PDB file of C-alpha atoms and ligand atoms in Angstrom:
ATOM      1  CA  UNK A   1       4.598 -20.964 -68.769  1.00 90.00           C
ATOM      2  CA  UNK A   2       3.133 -21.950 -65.493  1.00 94.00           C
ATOM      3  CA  UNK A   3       4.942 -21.465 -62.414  1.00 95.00           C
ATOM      4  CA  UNK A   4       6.640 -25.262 -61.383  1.00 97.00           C
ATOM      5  CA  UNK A   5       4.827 -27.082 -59.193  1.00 98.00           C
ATOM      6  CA  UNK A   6       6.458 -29.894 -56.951  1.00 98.00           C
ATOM      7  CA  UNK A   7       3.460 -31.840 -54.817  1.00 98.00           C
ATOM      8  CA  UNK A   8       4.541 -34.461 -52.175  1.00 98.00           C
ATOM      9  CA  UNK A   9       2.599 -37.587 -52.370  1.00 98.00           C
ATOM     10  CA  UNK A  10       3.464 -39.372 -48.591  1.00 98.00           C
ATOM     11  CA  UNK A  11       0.946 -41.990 -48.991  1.00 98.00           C
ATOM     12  CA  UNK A  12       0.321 -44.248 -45.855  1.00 98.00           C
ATOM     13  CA  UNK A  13       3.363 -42.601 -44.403  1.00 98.00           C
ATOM     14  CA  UNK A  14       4.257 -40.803 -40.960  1.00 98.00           C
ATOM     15  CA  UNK A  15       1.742 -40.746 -37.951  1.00 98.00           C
ATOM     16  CA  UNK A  16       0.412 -36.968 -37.354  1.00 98.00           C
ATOM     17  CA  UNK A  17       3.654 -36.826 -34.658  1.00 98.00           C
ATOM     18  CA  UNK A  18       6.030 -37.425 -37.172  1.00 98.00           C
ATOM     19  CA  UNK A  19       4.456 -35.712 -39.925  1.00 98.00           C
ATOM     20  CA  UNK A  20       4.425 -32.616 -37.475  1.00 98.00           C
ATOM     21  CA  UNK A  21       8.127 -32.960 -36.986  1.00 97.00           C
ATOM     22  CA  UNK A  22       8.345 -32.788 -40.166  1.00 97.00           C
ATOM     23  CA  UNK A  23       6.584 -30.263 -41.011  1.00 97.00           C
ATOM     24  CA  UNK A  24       8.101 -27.909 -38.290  1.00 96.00           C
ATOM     25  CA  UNK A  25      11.484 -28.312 -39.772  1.00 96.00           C
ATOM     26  CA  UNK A  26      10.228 -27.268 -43.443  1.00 95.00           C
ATOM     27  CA  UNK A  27       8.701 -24.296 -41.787  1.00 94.00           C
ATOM     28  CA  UNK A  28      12.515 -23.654 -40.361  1.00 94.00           C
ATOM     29  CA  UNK A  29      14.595 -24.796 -43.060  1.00 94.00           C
ATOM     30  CA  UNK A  30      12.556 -24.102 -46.520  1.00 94.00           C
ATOM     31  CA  UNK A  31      14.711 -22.447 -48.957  1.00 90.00           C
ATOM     32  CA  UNK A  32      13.261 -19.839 -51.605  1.00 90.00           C
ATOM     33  CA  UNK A  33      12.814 -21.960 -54.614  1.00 92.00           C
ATOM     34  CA  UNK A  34      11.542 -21.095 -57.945  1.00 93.00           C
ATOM     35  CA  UNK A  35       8.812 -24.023 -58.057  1.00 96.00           C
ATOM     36  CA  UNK A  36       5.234 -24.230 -55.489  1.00 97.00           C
ATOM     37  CA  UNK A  37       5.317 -26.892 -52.768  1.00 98.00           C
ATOM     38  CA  UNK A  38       2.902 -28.583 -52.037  1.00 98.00           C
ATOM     39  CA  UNK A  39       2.516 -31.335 -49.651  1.00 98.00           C
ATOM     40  CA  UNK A  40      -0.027 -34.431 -49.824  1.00 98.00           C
ATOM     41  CA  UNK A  41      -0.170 -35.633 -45.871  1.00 98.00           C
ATOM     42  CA  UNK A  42      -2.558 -38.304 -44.823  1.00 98.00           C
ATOM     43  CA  UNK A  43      -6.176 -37.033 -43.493  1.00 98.00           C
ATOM     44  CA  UNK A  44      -4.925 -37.736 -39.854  1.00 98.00           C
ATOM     45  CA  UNK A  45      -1.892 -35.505 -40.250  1.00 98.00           C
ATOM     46  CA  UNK A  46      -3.466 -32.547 -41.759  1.00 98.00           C
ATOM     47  CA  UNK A  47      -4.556 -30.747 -38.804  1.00 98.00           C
ATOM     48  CA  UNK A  48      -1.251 -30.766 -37.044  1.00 98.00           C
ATOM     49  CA  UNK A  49       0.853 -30.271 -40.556  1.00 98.00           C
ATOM     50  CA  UNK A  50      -1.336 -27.353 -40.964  1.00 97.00           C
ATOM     51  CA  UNK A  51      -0.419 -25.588 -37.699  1.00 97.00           C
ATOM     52  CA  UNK A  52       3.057 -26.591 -38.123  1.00 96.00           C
ATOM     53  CA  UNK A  53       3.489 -25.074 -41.493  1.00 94.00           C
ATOM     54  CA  UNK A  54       0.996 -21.600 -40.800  1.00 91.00           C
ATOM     55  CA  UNK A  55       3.469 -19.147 -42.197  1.00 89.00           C
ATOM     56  CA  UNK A  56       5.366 -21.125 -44.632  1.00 92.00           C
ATOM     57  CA  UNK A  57       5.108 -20.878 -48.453  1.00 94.00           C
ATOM     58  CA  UNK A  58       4.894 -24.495 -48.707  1.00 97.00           C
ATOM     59  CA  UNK A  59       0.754 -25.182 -49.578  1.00 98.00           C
ATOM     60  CA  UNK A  60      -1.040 -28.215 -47.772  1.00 98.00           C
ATOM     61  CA  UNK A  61      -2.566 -30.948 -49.867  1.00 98.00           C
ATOM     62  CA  UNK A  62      -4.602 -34.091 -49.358  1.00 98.00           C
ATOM     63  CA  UNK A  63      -4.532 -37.471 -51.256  1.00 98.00           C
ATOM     64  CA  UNK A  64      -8.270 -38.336 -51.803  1.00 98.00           C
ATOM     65  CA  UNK A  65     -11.842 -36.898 -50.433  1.00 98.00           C
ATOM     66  CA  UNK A  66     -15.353 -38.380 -51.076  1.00 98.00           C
ATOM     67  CA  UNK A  67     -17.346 -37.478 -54.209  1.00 98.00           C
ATOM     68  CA  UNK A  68     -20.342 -36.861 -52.008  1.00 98.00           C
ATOM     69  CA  UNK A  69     -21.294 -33.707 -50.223  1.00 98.00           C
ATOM     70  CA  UNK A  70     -21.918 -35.077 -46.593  1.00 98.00           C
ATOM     71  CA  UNK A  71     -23.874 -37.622 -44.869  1.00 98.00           C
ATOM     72  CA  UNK A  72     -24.020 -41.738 -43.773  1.00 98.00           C
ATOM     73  CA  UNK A  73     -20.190 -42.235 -45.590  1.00 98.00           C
ATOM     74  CA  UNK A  74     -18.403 -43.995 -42.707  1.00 98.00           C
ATOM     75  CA  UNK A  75     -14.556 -43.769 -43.016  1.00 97.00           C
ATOM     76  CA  UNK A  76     -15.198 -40.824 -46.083  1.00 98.00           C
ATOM     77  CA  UNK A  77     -13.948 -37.611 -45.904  1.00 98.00           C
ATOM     78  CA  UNK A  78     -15.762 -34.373 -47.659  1.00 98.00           C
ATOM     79  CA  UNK A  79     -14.437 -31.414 -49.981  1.00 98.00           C
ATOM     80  CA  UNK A  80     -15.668 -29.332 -47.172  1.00 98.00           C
ATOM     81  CA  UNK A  81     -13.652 -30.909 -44.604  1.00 98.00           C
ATOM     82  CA  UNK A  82     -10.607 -30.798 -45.855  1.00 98.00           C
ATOM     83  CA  UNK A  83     -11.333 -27.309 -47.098  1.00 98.00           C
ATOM     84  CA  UNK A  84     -12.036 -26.140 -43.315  1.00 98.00           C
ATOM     85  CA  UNK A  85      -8.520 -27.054 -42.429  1.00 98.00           C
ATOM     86  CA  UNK A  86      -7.022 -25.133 -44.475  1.00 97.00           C
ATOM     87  CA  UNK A  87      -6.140 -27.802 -47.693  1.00 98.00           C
ATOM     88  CA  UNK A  88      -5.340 -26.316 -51.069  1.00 98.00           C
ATOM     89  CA  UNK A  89      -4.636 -29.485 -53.488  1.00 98.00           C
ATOM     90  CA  UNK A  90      -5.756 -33.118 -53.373  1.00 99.00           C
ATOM     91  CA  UNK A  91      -5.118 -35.384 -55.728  1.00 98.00           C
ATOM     92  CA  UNK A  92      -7.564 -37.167 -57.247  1.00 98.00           C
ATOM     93  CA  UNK A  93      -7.303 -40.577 -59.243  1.00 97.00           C
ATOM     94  CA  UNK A  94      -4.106 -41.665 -57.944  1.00 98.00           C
ATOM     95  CA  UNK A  95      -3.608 -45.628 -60.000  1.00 97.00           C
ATOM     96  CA  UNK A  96      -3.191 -47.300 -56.076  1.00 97.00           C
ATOM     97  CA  UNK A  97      -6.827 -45.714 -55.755  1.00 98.00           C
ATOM     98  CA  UNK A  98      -7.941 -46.955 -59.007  1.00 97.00           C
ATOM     99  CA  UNK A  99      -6.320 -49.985 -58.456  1.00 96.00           C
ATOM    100  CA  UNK A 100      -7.156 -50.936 -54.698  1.00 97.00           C
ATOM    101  CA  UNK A 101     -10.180 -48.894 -54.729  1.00 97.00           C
ATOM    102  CA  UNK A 102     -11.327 -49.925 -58.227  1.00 97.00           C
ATOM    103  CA  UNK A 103     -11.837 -46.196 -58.635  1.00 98.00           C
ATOM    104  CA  UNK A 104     -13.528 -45.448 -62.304  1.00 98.00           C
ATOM    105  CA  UNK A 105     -12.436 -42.135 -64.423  1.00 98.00           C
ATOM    106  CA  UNK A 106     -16.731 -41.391 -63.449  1.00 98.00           C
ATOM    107  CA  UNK A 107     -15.939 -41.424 -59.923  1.00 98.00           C
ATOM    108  CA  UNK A 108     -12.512 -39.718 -60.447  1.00 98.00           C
ATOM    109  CA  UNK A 109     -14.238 -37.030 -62.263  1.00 98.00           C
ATOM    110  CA  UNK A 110     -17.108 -36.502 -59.661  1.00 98.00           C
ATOM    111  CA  UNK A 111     -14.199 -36.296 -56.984  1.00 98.00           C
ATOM    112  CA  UNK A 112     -12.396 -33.532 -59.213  1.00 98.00           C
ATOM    113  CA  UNK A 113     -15.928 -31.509 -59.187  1.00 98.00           C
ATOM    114  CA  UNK A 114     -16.336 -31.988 -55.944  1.00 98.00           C
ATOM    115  CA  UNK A 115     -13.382 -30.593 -54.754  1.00 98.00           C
ATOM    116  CA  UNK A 116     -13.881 -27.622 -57.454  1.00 98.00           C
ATOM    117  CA  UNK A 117     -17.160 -26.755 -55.804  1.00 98.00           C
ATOM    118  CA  UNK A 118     -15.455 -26.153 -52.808  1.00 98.00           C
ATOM    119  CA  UNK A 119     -12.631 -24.503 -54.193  1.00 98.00           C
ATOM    120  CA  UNK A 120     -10.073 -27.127 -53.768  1.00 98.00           C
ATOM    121  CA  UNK A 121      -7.564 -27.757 -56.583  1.00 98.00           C
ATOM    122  CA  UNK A 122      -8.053 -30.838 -57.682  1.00 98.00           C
ATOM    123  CA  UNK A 123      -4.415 -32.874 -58.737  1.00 98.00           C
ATOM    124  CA  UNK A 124      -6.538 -35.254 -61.486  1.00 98.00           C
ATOM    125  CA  UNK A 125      -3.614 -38.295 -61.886  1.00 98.00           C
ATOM    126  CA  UNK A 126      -3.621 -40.257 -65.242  1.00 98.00           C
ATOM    127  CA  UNK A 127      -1.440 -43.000 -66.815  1.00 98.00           C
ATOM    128  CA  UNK A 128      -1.111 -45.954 -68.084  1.00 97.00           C
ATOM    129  CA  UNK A 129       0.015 -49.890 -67.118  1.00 96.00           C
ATOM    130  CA  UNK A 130       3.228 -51.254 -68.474  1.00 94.00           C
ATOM    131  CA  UNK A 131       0.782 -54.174 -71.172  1.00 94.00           C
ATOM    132  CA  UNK A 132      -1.276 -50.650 -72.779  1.00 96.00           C
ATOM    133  CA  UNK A 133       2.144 -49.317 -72.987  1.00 95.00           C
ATOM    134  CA  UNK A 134       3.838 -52.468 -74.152  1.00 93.00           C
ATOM    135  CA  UNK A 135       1.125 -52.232 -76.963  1.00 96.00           C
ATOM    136  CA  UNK A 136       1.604 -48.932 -78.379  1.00 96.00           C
ATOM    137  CA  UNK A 137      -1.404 -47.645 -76.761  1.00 98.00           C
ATOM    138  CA  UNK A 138      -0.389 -45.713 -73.975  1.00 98.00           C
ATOM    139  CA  UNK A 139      -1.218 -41.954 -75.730  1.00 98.00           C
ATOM    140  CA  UNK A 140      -4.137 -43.129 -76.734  1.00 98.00           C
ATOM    141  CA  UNK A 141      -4.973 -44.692 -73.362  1.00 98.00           C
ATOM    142  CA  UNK A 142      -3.840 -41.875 -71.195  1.00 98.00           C
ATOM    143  CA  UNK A 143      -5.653 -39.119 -73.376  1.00 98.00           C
ATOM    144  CA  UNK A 144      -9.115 -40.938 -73.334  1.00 98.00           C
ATOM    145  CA  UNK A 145      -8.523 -41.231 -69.286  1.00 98.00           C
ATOM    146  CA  UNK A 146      -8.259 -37.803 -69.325  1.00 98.00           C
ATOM    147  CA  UNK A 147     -11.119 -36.770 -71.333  1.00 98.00           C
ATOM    148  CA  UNK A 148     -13.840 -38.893 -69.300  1.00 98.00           C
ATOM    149  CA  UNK A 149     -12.148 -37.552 -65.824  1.00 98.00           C
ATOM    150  CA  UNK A 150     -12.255 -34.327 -66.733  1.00 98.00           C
ATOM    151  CA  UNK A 151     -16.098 -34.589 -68.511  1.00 98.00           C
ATOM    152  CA  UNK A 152     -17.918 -31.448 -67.823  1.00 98.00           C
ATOM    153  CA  UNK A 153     -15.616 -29.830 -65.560  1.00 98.00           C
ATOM    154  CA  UNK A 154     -14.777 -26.122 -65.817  1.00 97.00           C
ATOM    155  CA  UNK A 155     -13.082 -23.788 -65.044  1.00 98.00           C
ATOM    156  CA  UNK A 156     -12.576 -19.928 -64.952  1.00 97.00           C
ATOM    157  CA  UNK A 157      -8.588 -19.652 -64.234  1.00 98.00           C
ATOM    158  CA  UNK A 158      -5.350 -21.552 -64.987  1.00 98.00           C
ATOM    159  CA  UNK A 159      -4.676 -22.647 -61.584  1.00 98.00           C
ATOM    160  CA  UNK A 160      -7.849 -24.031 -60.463  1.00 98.00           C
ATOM    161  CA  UNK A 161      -6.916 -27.877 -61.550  1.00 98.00           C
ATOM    162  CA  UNK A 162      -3.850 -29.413 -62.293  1.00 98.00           C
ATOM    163  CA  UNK A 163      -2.997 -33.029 -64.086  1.00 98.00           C
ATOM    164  CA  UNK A 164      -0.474 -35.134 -63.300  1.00 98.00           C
ATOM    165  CA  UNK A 165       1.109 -37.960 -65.645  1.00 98.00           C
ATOM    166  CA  UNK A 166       1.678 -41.341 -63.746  1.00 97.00           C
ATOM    167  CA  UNK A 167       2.387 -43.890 -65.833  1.00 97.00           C
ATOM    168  CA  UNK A 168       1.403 -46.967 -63.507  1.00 95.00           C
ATOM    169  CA  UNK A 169       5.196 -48.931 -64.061  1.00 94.00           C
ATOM    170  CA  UNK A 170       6.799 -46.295 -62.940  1.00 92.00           C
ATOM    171  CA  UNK A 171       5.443 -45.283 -59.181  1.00 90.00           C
ATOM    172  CA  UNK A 172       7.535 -46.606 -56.570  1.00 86.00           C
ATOM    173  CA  UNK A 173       9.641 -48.955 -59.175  1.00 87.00           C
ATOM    174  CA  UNK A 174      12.740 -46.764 -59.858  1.00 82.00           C
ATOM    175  CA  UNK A 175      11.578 -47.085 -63.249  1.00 82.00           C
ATOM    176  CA  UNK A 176      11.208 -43.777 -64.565  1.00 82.00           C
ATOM    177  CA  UNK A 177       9.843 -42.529 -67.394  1.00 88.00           C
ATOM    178  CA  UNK A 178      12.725 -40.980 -70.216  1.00 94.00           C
ATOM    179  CA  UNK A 179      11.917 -37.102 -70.380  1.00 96.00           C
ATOM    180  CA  UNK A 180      11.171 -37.886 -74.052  1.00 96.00           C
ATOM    181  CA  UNK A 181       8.290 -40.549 -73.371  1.00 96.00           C
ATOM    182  CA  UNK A 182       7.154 -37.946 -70.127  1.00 97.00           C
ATOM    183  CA  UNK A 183       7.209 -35.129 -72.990  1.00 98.00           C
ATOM    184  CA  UNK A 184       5.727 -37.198 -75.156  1.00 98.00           C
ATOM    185  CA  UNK A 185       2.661 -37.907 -73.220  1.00 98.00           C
ATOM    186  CA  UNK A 186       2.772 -34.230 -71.468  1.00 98.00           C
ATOM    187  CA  UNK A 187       2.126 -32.571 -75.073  1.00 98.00           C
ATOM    188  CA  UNK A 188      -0.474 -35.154 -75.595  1.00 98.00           C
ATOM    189  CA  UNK A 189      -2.371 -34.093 -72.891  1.00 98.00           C
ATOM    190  CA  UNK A 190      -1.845 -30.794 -73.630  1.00 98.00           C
ATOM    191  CA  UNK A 191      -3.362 -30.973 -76.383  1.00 98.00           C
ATOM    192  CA  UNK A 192      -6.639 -32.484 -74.520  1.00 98.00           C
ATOM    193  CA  UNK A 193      -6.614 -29.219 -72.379  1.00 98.00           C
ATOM    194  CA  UNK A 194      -5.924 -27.278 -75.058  1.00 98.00           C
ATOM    195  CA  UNK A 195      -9.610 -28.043 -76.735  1.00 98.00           C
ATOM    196  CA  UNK A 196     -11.371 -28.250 -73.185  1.00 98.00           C
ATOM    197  CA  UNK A 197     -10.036 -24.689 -71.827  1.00 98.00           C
ATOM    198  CA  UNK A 198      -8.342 -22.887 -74.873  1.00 98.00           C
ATOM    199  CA  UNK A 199      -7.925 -20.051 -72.653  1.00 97.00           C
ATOM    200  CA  UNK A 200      -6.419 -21.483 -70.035  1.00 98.00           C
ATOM    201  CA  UNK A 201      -4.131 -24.801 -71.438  1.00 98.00           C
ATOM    202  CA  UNK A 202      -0.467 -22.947 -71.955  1.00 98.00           C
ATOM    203  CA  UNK A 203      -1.105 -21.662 -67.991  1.00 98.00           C
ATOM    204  CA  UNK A 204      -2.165 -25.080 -66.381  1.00 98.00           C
ATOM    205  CA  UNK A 205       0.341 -26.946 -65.022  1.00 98.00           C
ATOM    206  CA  UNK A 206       1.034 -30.791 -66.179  1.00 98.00           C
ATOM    207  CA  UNK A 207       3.151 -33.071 -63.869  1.00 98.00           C
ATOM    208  CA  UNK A 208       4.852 -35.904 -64.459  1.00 97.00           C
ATOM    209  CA  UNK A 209       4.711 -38.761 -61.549  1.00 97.00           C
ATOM    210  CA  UNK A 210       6.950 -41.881 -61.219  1.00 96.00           C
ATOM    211  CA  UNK A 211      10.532 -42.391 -59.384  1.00 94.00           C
ATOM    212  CA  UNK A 212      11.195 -38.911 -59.493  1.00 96.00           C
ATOM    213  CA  UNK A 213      14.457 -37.974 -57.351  1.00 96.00           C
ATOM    214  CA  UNK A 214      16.857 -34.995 -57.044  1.00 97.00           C
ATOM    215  CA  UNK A 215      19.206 -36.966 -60.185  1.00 96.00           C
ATOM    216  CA  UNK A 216      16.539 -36.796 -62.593  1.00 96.00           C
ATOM    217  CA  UNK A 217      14.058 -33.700 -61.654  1.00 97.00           C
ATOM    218  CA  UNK A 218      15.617 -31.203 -63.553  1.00 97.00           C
ATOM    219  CA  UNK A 219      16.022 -33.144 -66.748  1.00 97.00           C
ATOM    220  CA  UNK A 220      12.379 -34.213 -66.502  1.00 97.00           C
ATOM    221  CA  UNK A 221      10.890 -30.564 -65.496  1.00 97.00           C
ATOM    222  CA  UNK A 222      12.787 -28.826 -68.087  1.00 96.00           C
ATOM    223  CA  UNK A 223      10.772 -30.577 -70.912  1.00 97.00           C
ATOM    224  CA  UNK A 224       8.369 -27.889 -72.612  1.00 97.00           C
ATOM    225  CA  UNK A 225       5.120 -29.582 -71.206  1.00 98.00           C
ATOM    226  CA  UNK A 226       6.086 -31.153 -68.331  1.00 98.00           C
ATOM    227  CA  UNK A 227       5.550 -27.899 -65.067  1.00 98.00           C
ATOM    228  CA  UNK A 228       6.132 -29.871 -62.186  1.00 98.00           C
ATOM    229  CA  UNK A 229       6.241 -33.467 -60.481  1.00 98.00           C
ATOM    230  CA  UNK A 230       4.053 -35.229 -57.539  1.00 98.00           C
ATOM    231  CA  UNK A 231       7.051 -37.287 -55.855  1.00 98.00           C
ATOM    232  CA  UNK A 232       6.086 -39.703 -53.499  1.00 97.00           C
ATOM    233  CA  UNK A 233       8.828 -42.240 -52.228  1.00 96.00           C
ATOM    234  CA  UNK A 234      11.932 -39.122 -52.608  1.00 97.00           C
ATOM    235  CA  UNK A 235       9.268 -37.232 -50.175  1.00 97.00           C
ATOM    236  CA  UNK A 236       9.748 -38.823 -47.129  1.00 97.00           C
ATOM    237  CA  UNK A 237      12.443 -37.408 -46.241  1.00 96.00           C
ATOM    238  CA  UNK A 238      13.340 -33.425 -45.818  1.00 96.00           C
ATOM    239  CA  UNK A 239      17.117 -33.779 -47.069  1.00 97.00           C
ATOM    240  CA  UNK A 240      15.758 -35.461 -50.338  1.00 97.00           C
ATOM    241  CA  UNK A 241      12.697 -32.851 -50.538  1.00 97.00           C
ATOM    242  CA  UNK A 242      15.462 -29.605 -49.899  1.00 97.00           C
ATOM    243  CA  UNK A 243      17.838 -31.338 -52.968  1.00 97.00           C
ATOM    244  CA  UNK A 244      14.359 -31.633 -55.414  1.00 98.00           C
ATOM    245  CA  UNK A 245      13.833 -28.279 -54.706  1.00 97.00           C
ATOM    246  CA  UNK A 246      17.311 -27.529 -55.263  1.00 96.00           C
ATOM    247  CA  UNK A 247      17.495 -29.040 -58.580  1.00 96.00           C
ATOM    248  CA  UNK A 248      14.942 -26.955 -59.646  1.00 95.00           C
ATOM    249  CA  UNK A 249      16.495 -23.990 -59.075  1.00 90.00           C
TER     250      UNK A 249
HETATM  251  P1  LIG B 301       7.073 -42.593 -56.480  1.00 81.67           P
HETATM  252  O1  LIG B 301       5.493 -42.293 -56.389  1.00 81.67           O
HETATM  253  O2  LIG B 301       7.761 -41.245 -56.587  1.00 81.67           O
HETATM  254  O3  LIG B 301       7.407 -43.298 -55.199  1.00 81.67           O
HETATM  255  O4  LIG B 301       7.283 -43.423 -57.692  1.00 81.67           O
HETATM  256  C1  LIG B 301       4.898 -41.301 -57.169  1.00 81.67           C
HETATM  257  C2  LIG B 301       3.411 -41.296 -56.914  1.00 81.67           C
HETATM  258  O5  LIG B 301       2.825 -42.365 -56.778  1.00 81.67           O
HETATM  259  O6  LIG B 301       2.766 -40.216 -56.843  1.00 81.67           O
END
């Protein structure tokens, strides 16, 4: 079993000043915890979040970069840049990028090798709307989103990629998943990684993504497949982060 990991998706939260207050306190006030932290801050905040936190267990995370290398990309920001400031995660394929940013599983999956080639680990997010789900559809939707982002990517350890299960009617809708329909999916996708990297799968971690909160962490994380959660709104704030941490034990 993979260790637990617990990513913190801020989105278009916190300007670098409070996202350095925050992250001074973590530094202070982390407690040992079982599970990996990792937290997602917005490009303008990583700088600062990464002096704040130099020292601290917690790992520092983005929440998109460009598929290209480098070059005439205004407003883009490259593998190697985040890389330089000391990032470790980014997720990739977050729905509110496929959906505002009409962001294909092609150009999800060139993101995820981008950020490979610069030894980045890439957080590749799949799930599905509530009508594919409504239909019966939603393993079948989820796994095939999967396969194409993940087309042609390798890799030579366990930890170099993670996946994390979002179905779309969940995030920021205090609709969450049951841990048997997270499970359900979780195993599904297993399975996917389990014929892509057959010596890897039982290692690599799969989170689940969607109204996750200290209540309902545990139940959710203790399901066989499901190693972890990205958390976004229960992120904000340290309190809520310290109690998801908590739960985990
Ligand atoms: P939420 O967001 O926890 O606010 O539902 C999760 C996510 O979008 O990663």
């Amino acid at each position: 079993m993979p260790q637990t990991l617990l990513a913190l998706n801020w989105k278009m939260n916190k300007t670098p000043t409070e996202a350095a207050a925050w992250a001074k306190r973590l530094q202070e006030e982390l407690p040992p915890s079982s599970a990996g932290l990792a937290v997602m801050v917005p490009h303008t905040a990583l700088s600062l979040v990464a002096s704040e936190m130099y020292g601290s267990s917690a790992y520092l995370g983005a929440q998109d970069l460009s598929q290209h290398e480098s070059g005439a990309y205004t407003g883009e920001t490259s593998a190697a840049m985040l890389k330089d400031i000391g990032v470790k995660y980014v997720i990739v394929g977050h729905s509110e990028r496929r959906e505002y940013h009409l962001e294909t599983d092609q150009i999800v999956n060139a993101k995820a090798k981008k950020a490979l080639e610069h030894g980045l680990v890439p957080i590749v997010c799949v799930g599905e709307k509530l009508e594919v789900r409504e239909r019966g559809e939603h393993v079948e939707f989820t796994v095939k989103s999967l396969r194409a982002s993940l087309e042609g990517i390798k890799i030579s350890q366990s930890n170099e990629l993670v996946i994390a299960y979002e179905p779309v009617w969940a995030i920021g809708t205090g609709k969450t998943a049951t841990s048997a329909d997270a499970e359900e999916m979780a195993q599904a996708l297993r399975g996917v990684l389990e014929q892509l990297y057959p010596e890897h799968s039982s290692e690599m971690v799969i989170q689940y993504g969607g109204s996750v909160k200290p209540d309902n962490i545990e139940e959710i994380c203790s399901q066989p497949n499901v190693n972890g959660a990205l958390v976004g709104g229960a992120s904000l704030v340290l309190e809520s982060v310290f109690a998801l941490l908590e739960a985990l034990g």
